[in-house]
XYZ file of C-alpha atoms in Angstrom:
773
model
C 22.121 10.084 78.046
C 22.720 11.253 74.368
C 24.884 8.862 73.680
C 21.632 6.339 74.101
C 18.795 9.052 72.106
C 21.542 9.362 69.296
C 21.605 5.988 69.238
C 17.902 5.421 69.896
C 17.006 7.317 67.148
C 20.151 5.122 64.043
C 17.970 3.117 65.589
C 14.314 3.912 64.769
C 16.223 5.443 61.199
C 16.946 1.694 60.747
C 13.669 0.232 61.327
C 11.937 2.563 59.378
C 14.028 2.109 56.386
C 13.953 -1.531 56.431
C 10.646 -1.905 56.220
C 10.130 1.184 53.381
C 12.647 -0.693 51.920
C 11.041 -4.044 51.954
C 7.116 -2.570 51.214
C 8.742 -1.295 47.963
C 9.811 -5.405 47.340
C 6.429 -6.896 48.175
C 4.770 -4.194 45.694
C 7.337 -5.275 43.465
C 6.365 -9.085 44.172
C 2.864 -7.565 43.427
C 3.273 -6.123 40.023
C 5.700 -9.491 39.067
C 2.259 -11.727 39.792
C 0.086 -10.027 38.726
C 1.474 -10.361 35.274
C 2.658 -13.958 35.784
C -1.373 -14.292 36.112
C -1.559 -12.380 33.092
C 0.423 -14.028 30.906
C -2.247 -17.534 32.725
C -5.378 -16.086 32.080
C -3.593 -15.360 28.045
C -3.104 -19.051 27.988
C 0.793 -19.211 27.613
C 1.162 -17.850 24.152
C 4.263 -18.099 22.588
C 5.747 -13.754 22.948
C 5.314 -14.259 26.468
C 7.755 -17.237 26.736
C 10.899 -15.083 28.201
C 9.018 -15.002 31.147
C 8.820 -18.390 32.061
C 11.068 -18.775 35.713
C 11.969 -15.888 35.387
C 13.436 -13.912 38.090
C 14.416 -10.753 37.967
C 12.918 -7.690 37.677
C 9.920 -7.065 34.105
C 11.129 -3.906 33.801
C 14.071 -4.646 32.865
C 13.313 -6.506 29.801
C 14.028 -6.413 26.733
C 11.906 -4.701 24.467
C 10.806 -5.939 21.054
C 7.985 -5.512 18.959
C 5.747 -8.485 19.839
C 6.164 -7.186 24.175
C 6.625 -4.677 25.473
C 6.846 -3.135 28.918
C 7.902 0.305 30.658
C 7.806 1.166 34.392
C 7.759 4.709 36.680
C 9.546 4.000 39.783
C 8.714 -0.398 40.912
C 4.492 0.049 38.850
C 4.334 -0.371 34.797
C 2.859 1.959 33.214
C 2.687 0.396 30.216
C 2.181 -2.518 29.281
C 2.114 -4.081 25.467
C 1.588 -7.925 23.472
C 0.981 -8.765 20.058
C -0.150 -11.862 19.800
C 0.054 -14.464 16.394
C -3.858 -15.282 16.733
C -5.958 -13.765 13.482
C -9.913 -11.907 13.809
C -9.500 -12.095 10.411
C -12.594 -15.856 9.595
C -16.096 -15.274 9.027
C -17.872 -17.660 11.207
C -17.808 -16.202 13.950
C -20.874 -15.999 16.421
C -19.233 -15.407 19.953
C -17.817 -18.449 20.614
C -14.317 -20.102 20.959
C -12.856 -21.190 18.022
C -10.607 -23.637 18.015
C -6.973 -22.567 17.111
C -8.114 -19.105 16.540
C -9.328 -17.779 19.697
C -8.126 -18.155 23.606
C -9.350 -21.762 25.383
C -14.027 -21.848 25.931
C -12.555 -21.768 29.377
C -11.271 -18.313 29.345
C -12.744 -15.567 30.737
C -12.476 -11.839 30.119
C -14.053 -10.822 33.362
C -11.001 -12.003 34.737
C -8.884 -11.309 32.734
C -10.143 -7.480 33.445
C -10.637 -8.239 36.573
C -5.939 -8.442 36.348
C -5.636 -5.395 34.218
C -7.558 -3.333 36.915
C -5.008 -4.287 39.624
C -2.845 -2.151 37.553
C -3.799 0.347 38.226
C -0.830 2.449 37.257
C -1.359 1.501 33.563
C -1.329 4.215 30.973
C -0.436 2.822 27.970
C -2.368 -0.984 27.259
C -2.517 -2.593 24.814
C -2.874 -6.386 23.943
C -3.377 -6.955 19.857
C -3.703 -10.387 18.287
C -4.417 -12.221 21.310
C -7.554 -14.540 20.414
C -8.825 -12.826 24.044
C -13.049 -13.481 23.519
C -16.217 -12.085 24.681
C -18.198 -9.347 25.044
C -15.962 -6.133 26.898
C -16.585 -6.399 30.783
C -17.522 -2.687 32.352
C -14.703 -3.682 34.788
C -12.722 -2.061 32.520
C -13.726 1.561 33.793
C -11.307 0.395 37.092
C -7.691 1.314 34.565
C -8.790 4.615 35.899
C -4.680 5.710 34.444
C -5.450 4.595 31.242
C -4.065 6.992 28.176
C -3.971 4.075 25.086
C -5.893 1.653 25.130
C -5.610 -0.754 21.903
C -7.500 -3.903 21.630
C -7.325 -4.885 17.484
C -7.729 -7.716 16.178
C -8.920 -9.744 18.579
C -12.571 -11.411 19.213
C -14.819 -8.842 21.160
C -18.395 -8.788 20.119
C -21.179 -6.991 21.906
C -21.253 -3.376 22.555
C -18.510 -0.585 23.434
C -19.928 -0.623 27.802
C -20.786 3.039 28.951
C -17.945 2.834 31.450
C -15.357 2.772 28.681
C -17.187 6.891 29.005
C -15.295 7.634 33.314
C -11.447 6.655 32.139
C -11.419 10.691 31.197
C -7.162 10.678 30.930
C -7.759 8.418 27.673
C -6.559 9.669 24.918
C -6.568 7.317 21.863
C -9.137 4.323 21.680
C -8.098 1.613 19.055
C -10.925 -0.919 18.346
C -9.731 -2.516 15.197
C -10.668 -6.376 13.510
C -13.308 -6.864 16.247
C -16.365 -8.372 15.971
C -17.984 -4.846 17.751
C -21.908 -4.762 16.098
C -24.099 -3.095 19.072
C -24.095 1.233 17.887
C -20.934 3.629 18.324
C -21.909 5.034 21.632
C -23.434 8.998 22.372
C -21.339 9.444 25.292
C -18.153 9.668 22.497
C -18.270 13.873 23.574
C -18.130 13.185 28.082
C -14.128 11.831 26.446
C -12.542 15.419 26.547
C -8.982 14.385 25.622
C -9.727 11.911 23.195
C -7.753 12.750 20.073
C -7.380 9.241 18.192
C -10.742 7.193 17.855
C -10.720 4.374 15.388
C -12.946 1.046 14.960
C -12.335 0.427 11.994
C -13.856 -3.229 10.804
C -16.273 -4.193 12.963
C -19.908 -4.774 12.866
C -20.862 -1.741 13.835
C -24.485 -0.419 12.491
C -26.607 2.391 13.400
C -25.836 5.712 12.086
C -22.900 8.298 12.356
C -22.476 9.566 16.067
C -23.348 13.132 15.836
C -21.614 14.268 19.363
C -18.222 12.923 17.620
C -18.625 16.696 15.883
C -18.245 17.526 19.535
C -14.876 16.280 19.804
C -12.857 19.700 19.170
C -9.540 17.272 20.390
C -10.463 14.162 17.984
C -7.346 14.070 14.935
C -7.950 11.161 13.705
C -11.783 9.350 13.238
C -11.548 5.802 11.647
C -14.864 3.592 11.095
C -14.512 2.445 8.165
C -15.462 -1.321 6.893
C -18.649 -1.165 9.281
C -22.839 -1.083 8.682
C -22.966 2.487 9.125
C -25.934 4.032 7.771
C -27.378 7.417 7.445
C -27.117 11.292 7.467
C -22.973 12.518 7.993
C -22.958 15.254 10.548
C -21.276 19.021 9.223
C -17.370 18.206 11.167
C -16.690 21.578 10.597
C -15.391 22.499 13.849
C -13.320 19.372 14.433
C -10.385 21.854 14.438
C -8.140 19.561 14.698
C -9.024 16.971 12.904
C -6.393 15.550 10.573
C -7.593 11.975 9.311
C -11.055 10.708 8.689
C -11.449 7.474 7.070
C -15.399 6.393 6.776
C -14.684 4.086 3.949
C -16.746 0.365 3.164
C -20.396 1.942 5.007
C -23.208 2.466 3.549
C -23.788 6.135 4.570
C -26.005 7.815 1.873
C -25.909 12.036 2.725
C -24.595 14.554 0.665
C -20.853 14.607 1.838
C -20.784 17.215 5.867
C -18.105 19.849 6.052
C -13.983 19.333 6.511
C -12.150 21.601 8.879
C -9.735 23.834 6.413
C -7.067 22.335 8.490
C -7.844 17.963 7.649
C -4.599 16.471 5.465
C -6.835 12.457 4.506
C -10.249 11.652 3.340
C -10.767 8.889 2.606
C -15.489 7.871 2.175
C -14.867 5.180 -0.249
C -17.690 2.402 -1.058
C -20.775 4.402 0.270
C -24.013 5.625 -0.832
C -22.831 9.044 -0.933
C -25.201 11.480 -3.328
C -25.243 15.263 -3.771
C -22.685 17.714 -5.261
C -18.857 17.787 -4.217
C -18.958 21.669 -2.239
C -16.520 23.515 -2.982
C -15.249 24.088 0.500
C -13.092 20.825 -0.851
C -11.450 23.283 -3.344
C -10.234 25.857 0.487
C -8.729 22.365 2.015
C -6.113 23.979 1.676
C -4.407 21.500 3.418
C -5.026 18.295 2.059
C -3.191 15.519 1.046
C -5.820 12.858 0.289
C -8.552 12.395 -0.687
C -10.923 8.791 -1.688
C -14.979 9.677 -3.065
C -15.057 6.588 -5.585
C -17.819 3.894 -5.415
C -20.458 6.718 -4.468
C -22.814 9.085 -6.029
C -21.619 11.748 -6.432
C -23.251 13.392 -9.432
C -22.327 18.027 -11.104
C -18.645 19.037 -12.513
C -16.412 18.096 -9.479
C -14.249 21.583 -8.193
C -11.703 22.576 -10.508
C -9.671 24.018 -7.200
C -9.268 20.390 -6.177
C -6.832 19.170 -8.649
C -4.761 22.451 -7.724
C -4.602 22.140 -4.321
C -1.052 22.768 -2.964
C -0.361 19.890 -1.412
C -2.998 17.396 -2.347
C -1.191 13.946 -3.499
C -4.363 11.193 -4.197
C -7.149 12.490 -5.820
C -9.567 9.269 -6.463
C -12.763 10.422 -7.648
C -13.615 6.914 -9.017
C -17.140 5.069 -10.156
C -19.711 7.652 -8.957
C -21.633 10.567 -12.081
C -19.585 13.636 -12.002
C -20.144 14.842 -14.920
C -19.265 17.962 -17.362
C -16.062 18.812 -18.465
C -12.887 19.380 -16.917
C -12.031 21.307 -19.747
C -11.425 25.057 -17.238
C -8.281 23.543 -15.545
C -5.441 24.764 -16.759
C -3.058 24.404 -13.189
C -2.816 21.130 -10.852
C -0.863 20.590 -7.188
C 2.442 20.018 -8.005
C 2.558 17.322 -5.431
C -0.674 15.648 -7.080
C 0.892 12.323 -8.038
C -2.006 9.966 -8.701
C -5.963 11.237 -10.045
C -8.732 8.528 -10.621
C -11.449 9.547 -12.153
C -12.395 6.933 -14.512
C -17.071 5.545 -15.072
C -18.092 9.019 -14.423
C -19.861 10.613 -17.190
C -17.116 13.233 -17.554
C -16.616 15.068 -21.415
C -14.217 16.838 -23.697
C -9.980 16.995 -23.558
C -8.351 15.638 -20.996
C -6.310 19.049 -19.527
C -2.932 19.512 -19.896
C -1.583 19.013 -16.422
C -3.885 15.471 -16.817
C -2.355 13.871 -20.023
C -0.957 11.302 -19.812
C 0.946 11.967 -23.585
C 2.249 14.688 -21.808
C 5.223 15.084 -19.563
C 4.022 15.282 -16.398
C 5.186 11.911 -14.604
C 1.777 11.823 -12.578
C -0.361 8.789 -12.816
C -3.799 9.782 -13.985
C -6.916 7.125 -14.756
C -9.590 8.083 -16.548
C -11.647 5.528 -18.460
C -14.748 4.210 -18.639
C -15.795 8.460 -19.741
C -16.345 10.397 -22.795
C -12.715 12.330 -22.169
C -9.782 12.376 -24.597
C -5.587 13.329 -24.713
C -3.644 15.128 -26.909
C -3.030 12.982 -29.361
C -7.441 11.087 -30.005
C -9.789 13.369 -32.809
C -12.092 15.438 -30.800
C -14.788 13.642 -33.223
C -14.854 11.397 -30.236
C -17.131 14.283 -28.229
C -19.787 13.674 -30.623
C -19.312 9.739 -29.925
C -20.145 9.967 -26.253
C -22.402 12.278 -27.046
C -24.345 10.311 -29.559
C -24.201 7.354 -26.454
C -24.549 9.531 -23.821
C -28.729 10.577 -26.115
C -29.406 6.723 -26.321
C -29.350 6.251 -22.336
C -31.561 9.462 -22.715
C -34.029 7.728 -25.011
C -33.941 4.229 -23.843
C -36.190 4.437 -21.402
C -38.081 5.618 -24.006
C -38.225 3.754 -26.696
C -38.118 0.518 -25.092
C -42.024 -0.250 -25.631
C -41.233 -0.372 -29.464
C -38.330 -1.705 -28.994
C -40.755 -4.580 -27.979
C -43.115 -5.053 -30.352
C -40.225 -4.784 -33.184
C -39.437 -8.485 -31.218
C -42.866 -10.097 -31.816
C -42.993 -8.989 -35.872
C -39.969 -9.632 -36.856
C -40.764 -13.128 -33.957
C -43.769 -13.222 -36.375
C -42.963 -12.612 -39.682
C -39.755 -15.133 -39.123
C -42.150 -18.158 -38.262
C -43.713 -16.804 -41.503
C -41.405 -17.072 -44.089
C -38.673 -18.212 -42.709
C -36.885 -19.092 -45.346
C -36.851 -16.022 -46.830
C -35.738 -14.046 -44.050
C -32.931 -15.768 -43.499
C -31.774 -16.270 -46.538
C -32.308 -11.719 -46.622
C -30.597 -10.690 -43.440
C -27.484 -13.146 -44.831
C -27.209 -10.777 -46.905
C -28.261 -7.789 -45.604
C -25.394 -8.759 -42.498
C -22.646 -9.544 -45.188
C -23.697 -5.777 -46.895
C -23.539 -4.613 -43.089
C -19.916 -6.301 -42.079
C -18.146 -5.135 -45.079
C -20.324 -1.295 -44.267
C -18.706 -1.045 -41.617
C -15.428 -2.246 -42.058
C -14.794 0.916 -44.725
C -16.019 2.988 -41.512
C -14.424 1.609 -39.188
C -11.235 -0.284 -40.235
C -7.587 2.406 -40.449
C -5.879 2.550 -42.822
C -3.226 0.234 -42.845
C 0.340 2.721 -42.760
C 4.114 0.497 -42.947
C 5.729 1.232 -39.109
C 7.438 4.212 -39.440
C 10.655 4.680 -37.639
C 9.741 6.118 -34.111
C 11.084 9.340 -33.716
C 14.410 9.942 -31.685
C 16.025 7.353 -33.300
C 17.112 6.794 -36.387
C 17.641 3.918 -38.969
C 20.987 3.061 -37.817
C 20.435 3.544 -34.319
C 18.055 0.790 -34.894
C 20.266 -1.344 -37.288
C 23.047 -1.469 -35.100
C 22.026 -1.842 -31.638
C 21.634 -4.699 -29.942
C 18.729 -3.989 -27.616
C 16.197 -1.949 -28.669
C 13.105 -1.334 -26.005
C 9.766 -2.540 -27.708
C 8.423 1.365 -25.635
C 10.171 3.041 -28.327
C 7.656 2.531 -30.482
C 5.481 4.721 -27.863
C 7.773 7.612 -29.185
C 5.159 8.924 -31.922
C 2.601 9.440 -28.505
C 5.121 11.407 -26.039
C 6.868 9.121 -24.655
C 9.923 11.415 -23.151
C 13.178 11.348 -24.777
C 16.424 11.496 -22.608
C 18.017 14.672 -21.873
C 22.426 15.137 -22.668
C 23.448 17.427 -19.205
C 27.067 18.915 -19.657
C 29.797 18.247 -16.170
C 28.011 21.582 -16.339
C 24.682 21.649 -15.162
C 25.473 17.945 -13.340
C 28.757 19.669 -11.018
C 25.556 22.830 -10.206
C 22.809 21.053 -9.566
C 25.520 18.265 -7.101
C 27.488 21.262 -5.667
C 30.562 20.031 -6.928
C 29.537 16.580 -6.197
C 30.057 17.110 -2.773
C 30.346 14.928 0.224
C 27.462 15.951 1.478
C 24.902 15.186 -1.443
C 27.237 11.814 -1.449
C 23.924 9.378 -1.281
C 26.784 5.956 -1.269
C 27.487 3.691 -3.436
C 24.407 1.792 -5.169
C 25.075 -1.663 -6.777
C 26.505 0.204 -9.429
C 28.935 3.471 -9.272
C 28.843 5.850 -6.787
C 25.211 7.910 -6.443
C 24.778 11.628 -5.505
C 21.701 13.533 -4.880
C 21.126 17.002 -6.717
C 18.619 19.372 -7.663
C 18.224 20.636 -11.877
C 17.662 24.559 -12.079
C 13.857 24.206 -12.422
C 13.828 23.295 -8.748
C 13.241 18.931 -8.989
C 15.564 17.086 -7.155
C 17.364 14.047 -9.275
C 19.930 11.264 -8.915
C 22.947 11.660 -10.476
C 25.313 8.258 -11.111
C 28.641 7.890 -11.904
C 30.506 4.660 -13.333
C 32.952 4.442 -15.149
C 32.856 1.672 -18.315
C 35.895 -0.156 -20.120
C 35.455 0.977 -23.695
C 33.730 -1.650 -25.684
C 32.966 0.778 -27.583
C 32.557 3.740 -29.515
C 30.742 7.031 -28.170
C 28.173 6.513 -30.956
C 27.425 2.416 -29.783
C 27.340 4.169 -25.865
C 25.077 6.776 -27.315
C 22.421 4.545 -29.613
C 22.781 2.795 -25.629
C 21.969 4.870 -23.328
C 19.069 6.601 -25.665
C 17.846 2.789 -25.340
C 17.682 2.987 -21.212
C 16.245 5.730 -22.359
C 13.007 4.168 -23.735
C 12.232 2.068 -20.957
C 9.636 3.774 -19.385
C 6.938 2.786 -17.274
C 4.969 3.403 -14.012
C 7.454 1.157 -11.563
C 10.678 2.108 -13.102
C 12.819 5.332 -11.852
C 12.836 7.679 -14.135
C 15.557 7.787 -16.676
C 15.959 11.715 -17.181
C 18.948 11.678 -19.523
C 23.388 11.228 -19.261
C 26.337 12.980 -19.533
C 28.731 11.483 -21.211
C 32.877 13.059 -20.100
C 34.542 13.151 -23.627
C 37.904 13.928 -22.598
C 40.247 11.568 -23.365
C 37.354 9.194 -24.627
C 39.131 7.792 -28.110
C 42.756 7.222 -26.381
C 41.828 5.650 -23.355
C 40.012 2.278 -21.836
C 38.116 3.367 -20.269
C 35.049 6.603 -19.670
C 32.986 8.323 -16.917
C 29.559 8.286 -17.752
C 26.566 9.549 -15.690
C 23.550 8.409 -15.213
C 20.555 10.606 -14.720
C 16.976 9.185 -12.258
C 14.861 10.969 -10.396
C 14.352 10.894 -7.116
C 12.333 9.371 -4.814
C 12.332 10.106 -1.305
C 10.275 7.940 0.709
C 12.678 5.281 1.349
C 13.744 1.667 -0.082
C 10.929 -1.462 0.418
C 13.447 -2.755 3.256
C 13.674 -0.132 5.462
C 9.796 -0.229 5.120
C 10.481 -4.329 6.354
C 12.761 -3.135 8.475
C 11.474 -3.917 13.255
C 13.660 -0.167 13.743
C 10.747 1.632 12.393
C 7.606 -0.206 13.443
C 5.405 2.407 13.213
C 6.254 2.354 8.965
C 6.144 -1.437 8.658
C 3.786 -2.515 5.959
C 0.861 -4.683 6.074
C 0.108 -7.252 3.691
C -2.264 -6.291 2.164
C 0.376 -3.697 0.467
C 3.276 -5.722 0.583
C 1.201 -7.331 -1.756
C 1.015 -4.000 -3.919
C 4.419 -3.129 -4.069
C 5.601 -6.667 -5.697
C 3.372 -6.581 -7.756
C 4.109 -3.143 -9.118
C 7.853 -4.623 -9.302
C 6.896 -7.766 -11.219
C 5.021 -5.761 -13.712
C 8.333 -3.567 -14.281
C 10.536 -6.953 -14.480
C 7.952 -8.237 -16.793
C 8.599 -5.283 -18.936
C 11.568 -5.957 -18.985
C 11.556 -9.472 -19.772
C 8.886 -9.472 -22.454
C 8.877 -5.593 -23.636
C 12.661 -5.551 -25.054
C 14.673 -7.352 -27.851
C 16.936 -8.639 -26.110
C 14.833 -9.058 -22.912
C 16.485 -7.390 -19.848
C 18.325 -9.045 -17.823
C 20.323 -9.149 -15.076
C 18.349 -6.404 -12.880
C 19.927 -6.164 -9.356
C 16.602 -7.920 -8.223
C 17.003 -6.516 -3.990
C 15.103 -5.068 -1.550
C 16.761 -1.943 -1.859
C 16.462 -1.610 -5.115
C 12.655 -1.010 -4.565
C 12.263 2.492 -3.878
C 9.015 3.660 -2.987
C 7.600 7.120 -3.803
C 5.391 9.821 -0.818
C 2.326 7.809 -2.491
C 4.330 4.465 -1.234
C 3.738 3.600 -5.142
C 7.406 1.255 -5.834
C 9.635 1.108 -8.061
C 12.662 -0.521 -9.678
C 15.355 0.871 -9.607
C 19.821 0.098 -10.680
C 16.856 -1.643 -13.455
C 18.218 -2.810 -17.412
C 22.090 -1.812 -16.646
C 23.501 -4.529 -18.728
C 22.310 -2.376 -21.688
C 25.397 -0.485 -21.106
C 27.588 -2.844 -19.722
C 30.020 -5.446 -20.378
C 26.918 -8.234 -20.778
C 25.398 -8.691 -23.586
C 28.496 -8.695 -25.161
C 29.490 -11.387 -23.038
C 27.176 -14.427 -23.616
C 29.736 -14.379 -27.305
C 32.854 -16.020 -25.119
C 29.787 -18.927 -23.865
C 29.732 -22.098 -25.691
C 25.941 -22.556 -25.037
C 25.084 -19.689 -27.459
C 23.218 -16.250 -26.702
C 19.860 -17.694 -26.286
C 20.319 -20.419 -24.271
C 22.873 -18.320 -22.027
C 20.019 -15.092 -22.243
C 16.842 -17.536 -20.698
C 19.355 -18.699 -18.442
C 20.010 -14.362 -16.968
C 16.583 -13.963 -17.322
C 16.300 -16.814 -14.686
C 18.081 -15.151 -12.801
C 16.036 -12.680 -12.320
C 13.685 -14.632 -10.957
C 15.606 -15.840 -8.364
C 16.167 -12.795 -7.047
C 13.013 -11.244 -7.359
C 11.922 -15.027 -4.857
C 14.810 -13.479 -2.225
C 12.027 -10.137 -2.872
C 9.540 -11.995 -1.359
C 11.288 -14.161 1.198
C 12.308 -10.825 1.804
C 8.640 -9.471 2.225
C 7.252 -12.636 4.342
C 9.700 -13.009 6.618
C 11.340 -9.498 7.056
C 15.227 -7.875 6.956
C 16.574 -9.768 10.044
C 16.124 -12.906 9.134
C 17.148 -12.623 4.892
C 20.366 -10.892 7.385
C 21.688 -14.079 8.669
C 22.255 -15.462 4.501
C 20.972 -17.226 1.068
C 21.716 -20.775 3.309
C 20.407 -20.702 5.947
C 16.600 -18.813 4.066
C 16.185 -22.411 1.848
C 17.439 -24.409 4.964
C 14.059 -22.181 6.592
C 11.699 -22.100 3.650
C 10.813 -25.864 4.828
C 9.194 -24.506 8.224
C 6.357 -22.893 6.126
C 4.535 -26.211 5.324
C 3.405 -26.822 9.050
C 1.242 -23.728 10.451
C 3.740 -23.686 13.563
C 6.929 -23.997 11.460
C 4.542 -20.454 9.574
C 4.198 -18.502 12.840
C 7.890 -19.076 13.827
C 9.608 -17.661 11.202
C 7.098 -14.843 8.880
C 6.997 -12.026 10.378
C 4.339 -10.999 12.677
C 3.002 -8.229 10.931
C 2.655 -10.626 7.978
C 0.143 -12.916 10.489
C -1.770 -10.230 11.502
C -2.777 -9.098 8.035
C -3.175 -11.793 5.705
C -5.188 -14.474 5.197
C -3.990 -17.759 5.422
C -4.792 -18.791 1.392
C -3.237 -14.954 0.357
C -0.149 -16.203 2.448
C -0.169 -19.871 1.412
C -0.371 -18.692 -2.508
C 2.718 -16.362 -2.207
C 4.998 -18.978 -0.370
C 4.331 -21.705 -3.190
C 5.837 -19.059 -5.733
C 8.258 -17.606 -3.303
C 9.450 -22.398 -3.720
C 9.574 -22.033 -7.210
C 11.377 -19.124 -8.413
C 13.914 -20.443 -5.877
C 14.168 -23.437 -7.153
C 18.828 -24.507 -7.749
C 17.733 -25.764 -11.296
C 17.047 -22.286 -13.787
C 14.607 -24.594 -16.379
C 11.998 -25.104 -12.946
C 11.611 -21.398 -11.938
C 8.297 -20.050 -13.239
C 8.443 -16.736 -16.045
C 6.702 -13.926 -14.538
C 4.036 -13.417 -16.744
C 3.808 -16.769 -14.105
C 4.939 -14.477 -10.994
C 2.903 -11.475 -11.395
C -0.465 -14.065 -12.086
C 0.731 -15.616 -8.904
C 0.521 -12.623 -6.465
C -2.475 -10.703 -8.206
C -4.563 -13.783 -7.404
C -3.283 -13.297 -3.837
C -4.166 -9.872 -3.334
C -7.834 -10.642 -4.936
C -8.443 -13.779 -2.387
C -6.420 -11.009 0.159
C -9.091 -8.715 -0.258
C -11.828 -11.105 -0.980
C -10.607 -12.587 2.555
C -10.207 -8.352 4.357
C -14.553 -7.905 2.452
C -15.908 -10.588 4.018
C -14.423 -9.438 7.824
C -16.501 -7.145 7.429
C -19.412 -8.300 5.714
C -23.364 -8.410 8.242
C -23.596 -11.551 10.532
C -25.506 -12.800 13.365
C -24.372 -13.767 16.781
């Protein structure tokens, strides 16, 4: 009997286990069916092609930047799909658009019903899939959602009130859609909300005061909508780091902000009044953009000396007064734009572009002058200001005077014409005498001897700026460099550059540097080598990595066949262009407009090297990993100008084609190399790693829309306008032409890139323009 009972227990356990397993498999099968059904709702996007005839476990599918599925147990908890259907169209009126949205038969309601059955989802991201229609109320059925991202689709209408029932939601991102109602007032009921991003829609109405009560918020991004009215006091948002309200029509005074905010972007609004003095107390503030508003008065001087401020843009306001009381700028301040205001007087030394500081400062359109300009400019600006104030008062008298002159002209036309001709000639002579400076014979630029100018093969046009404060290179000692690099220890070794070994160092003043160690075959004397190094130091440009100085190890130089030279450059901290294109760091991948800005900066630098140097500096080793980005994402070219101090300048003497044709060929080679930088910006480094011949063959794919979608980087496809992309593809084709004579000049390359950026900016602004469905 006991044996029978034990067997019965084992049998029941086996049956229960089998029942449990069958239920588990059924649950997995249900979720699989839902995913397959979801693919059908999305009309079989290319990104989900590997789901077709897939019989395995979807939880084990390899993730990629376009598709991610994560599971917990046998339930899907995370689903991310990034498509390639762009939402940047200006003519969307709430109906399907061929090749842009999903088809007319698509039902967003059915899509959400299917998604709701995946009731364990915590993360849902459906981006650039052509989803169109009003967001259904049923979205609240996804009760486990913590992150919802439906960016770059074609959803319109209002954000449904039922979203407030997603109590676990901490991130709500609906950027790049066509929502055209007011921002909901119930947002403060979402107690866990940390990121609210509704950029690039058509939202209208006022800034919801309820937002100012959500103390968990870290990011608020409502830029490029049609919002109006007043901004509330936001100082209670103690966790806030990012506030982005650009491109709206807010017309109040600036709001008070919490002390911990790091990025404040309020440009292109109608904001008025003074900049609150409390802004000068935001110790963690890094980026502040208040440009293109109607702000008045003097900016708080403390803004310029905030400990973490790196980007400050106050351009195109109505600011006035003097900046002379600014004694010090913050150590991290790299970019300042105060142009197109009414500021007067002398620039503070820390903002003076003629000083040795490395920051970029824009101040045109004011009555400001730097250290080398004459103080009389101040009085001229004041006279202009007075004339502007009196202009309205004298308008009537001007009209009367004009009428009187016309009458006199009709009566005594011949005499008046003769009279005015003589008077005009006399005024020209007087004006020229007062305004044209005396012609001064060009003197030698400071720091360059006549011997250097007589013997040097390379003369930088930038050296003529020597009298205006261009820095001269420093001659370092071996002891200086050994101390800076811990005696060139392996711990500071950065690797092999395209020329020489690279070491990171720190000078006694705390500035970080990069030391390049290279050997040169003895081709010229110490004096000749120093001439070349001094000329290299004259290549100063905002998009070139700064050359700080050099050290020549003279020990045995005259008796040996080679010499050791150390070049010292500034250290650029934010990596190279290639790393910012790589899918290995998707959070830092650059969108199209950012890539264009970087390409334009480097094109300007190379154009300077080709036209600002006699003869032009060629063979500048143009590669994406030689384009460095500083903390403000300003691009700087490294490894440039090496032809000045290496053997390459001597090689043309042995060429049968002669120096001129040889040098033109080297310039064309720079264009060719830059063409592959453009190509890598278009397709990403993973594709470019397949080799030059593969890429040249793949360029044919750019001619068709399907081909572009297959090879162009998805980040480019989802953030560019087709016209801008076409312009860059065209100039890329020309740059990589096999025949050097068919390649464009860098001036042509630069013009095309700037035109592409302008087209892109226009497309971006059209996206936020008014429109009714």
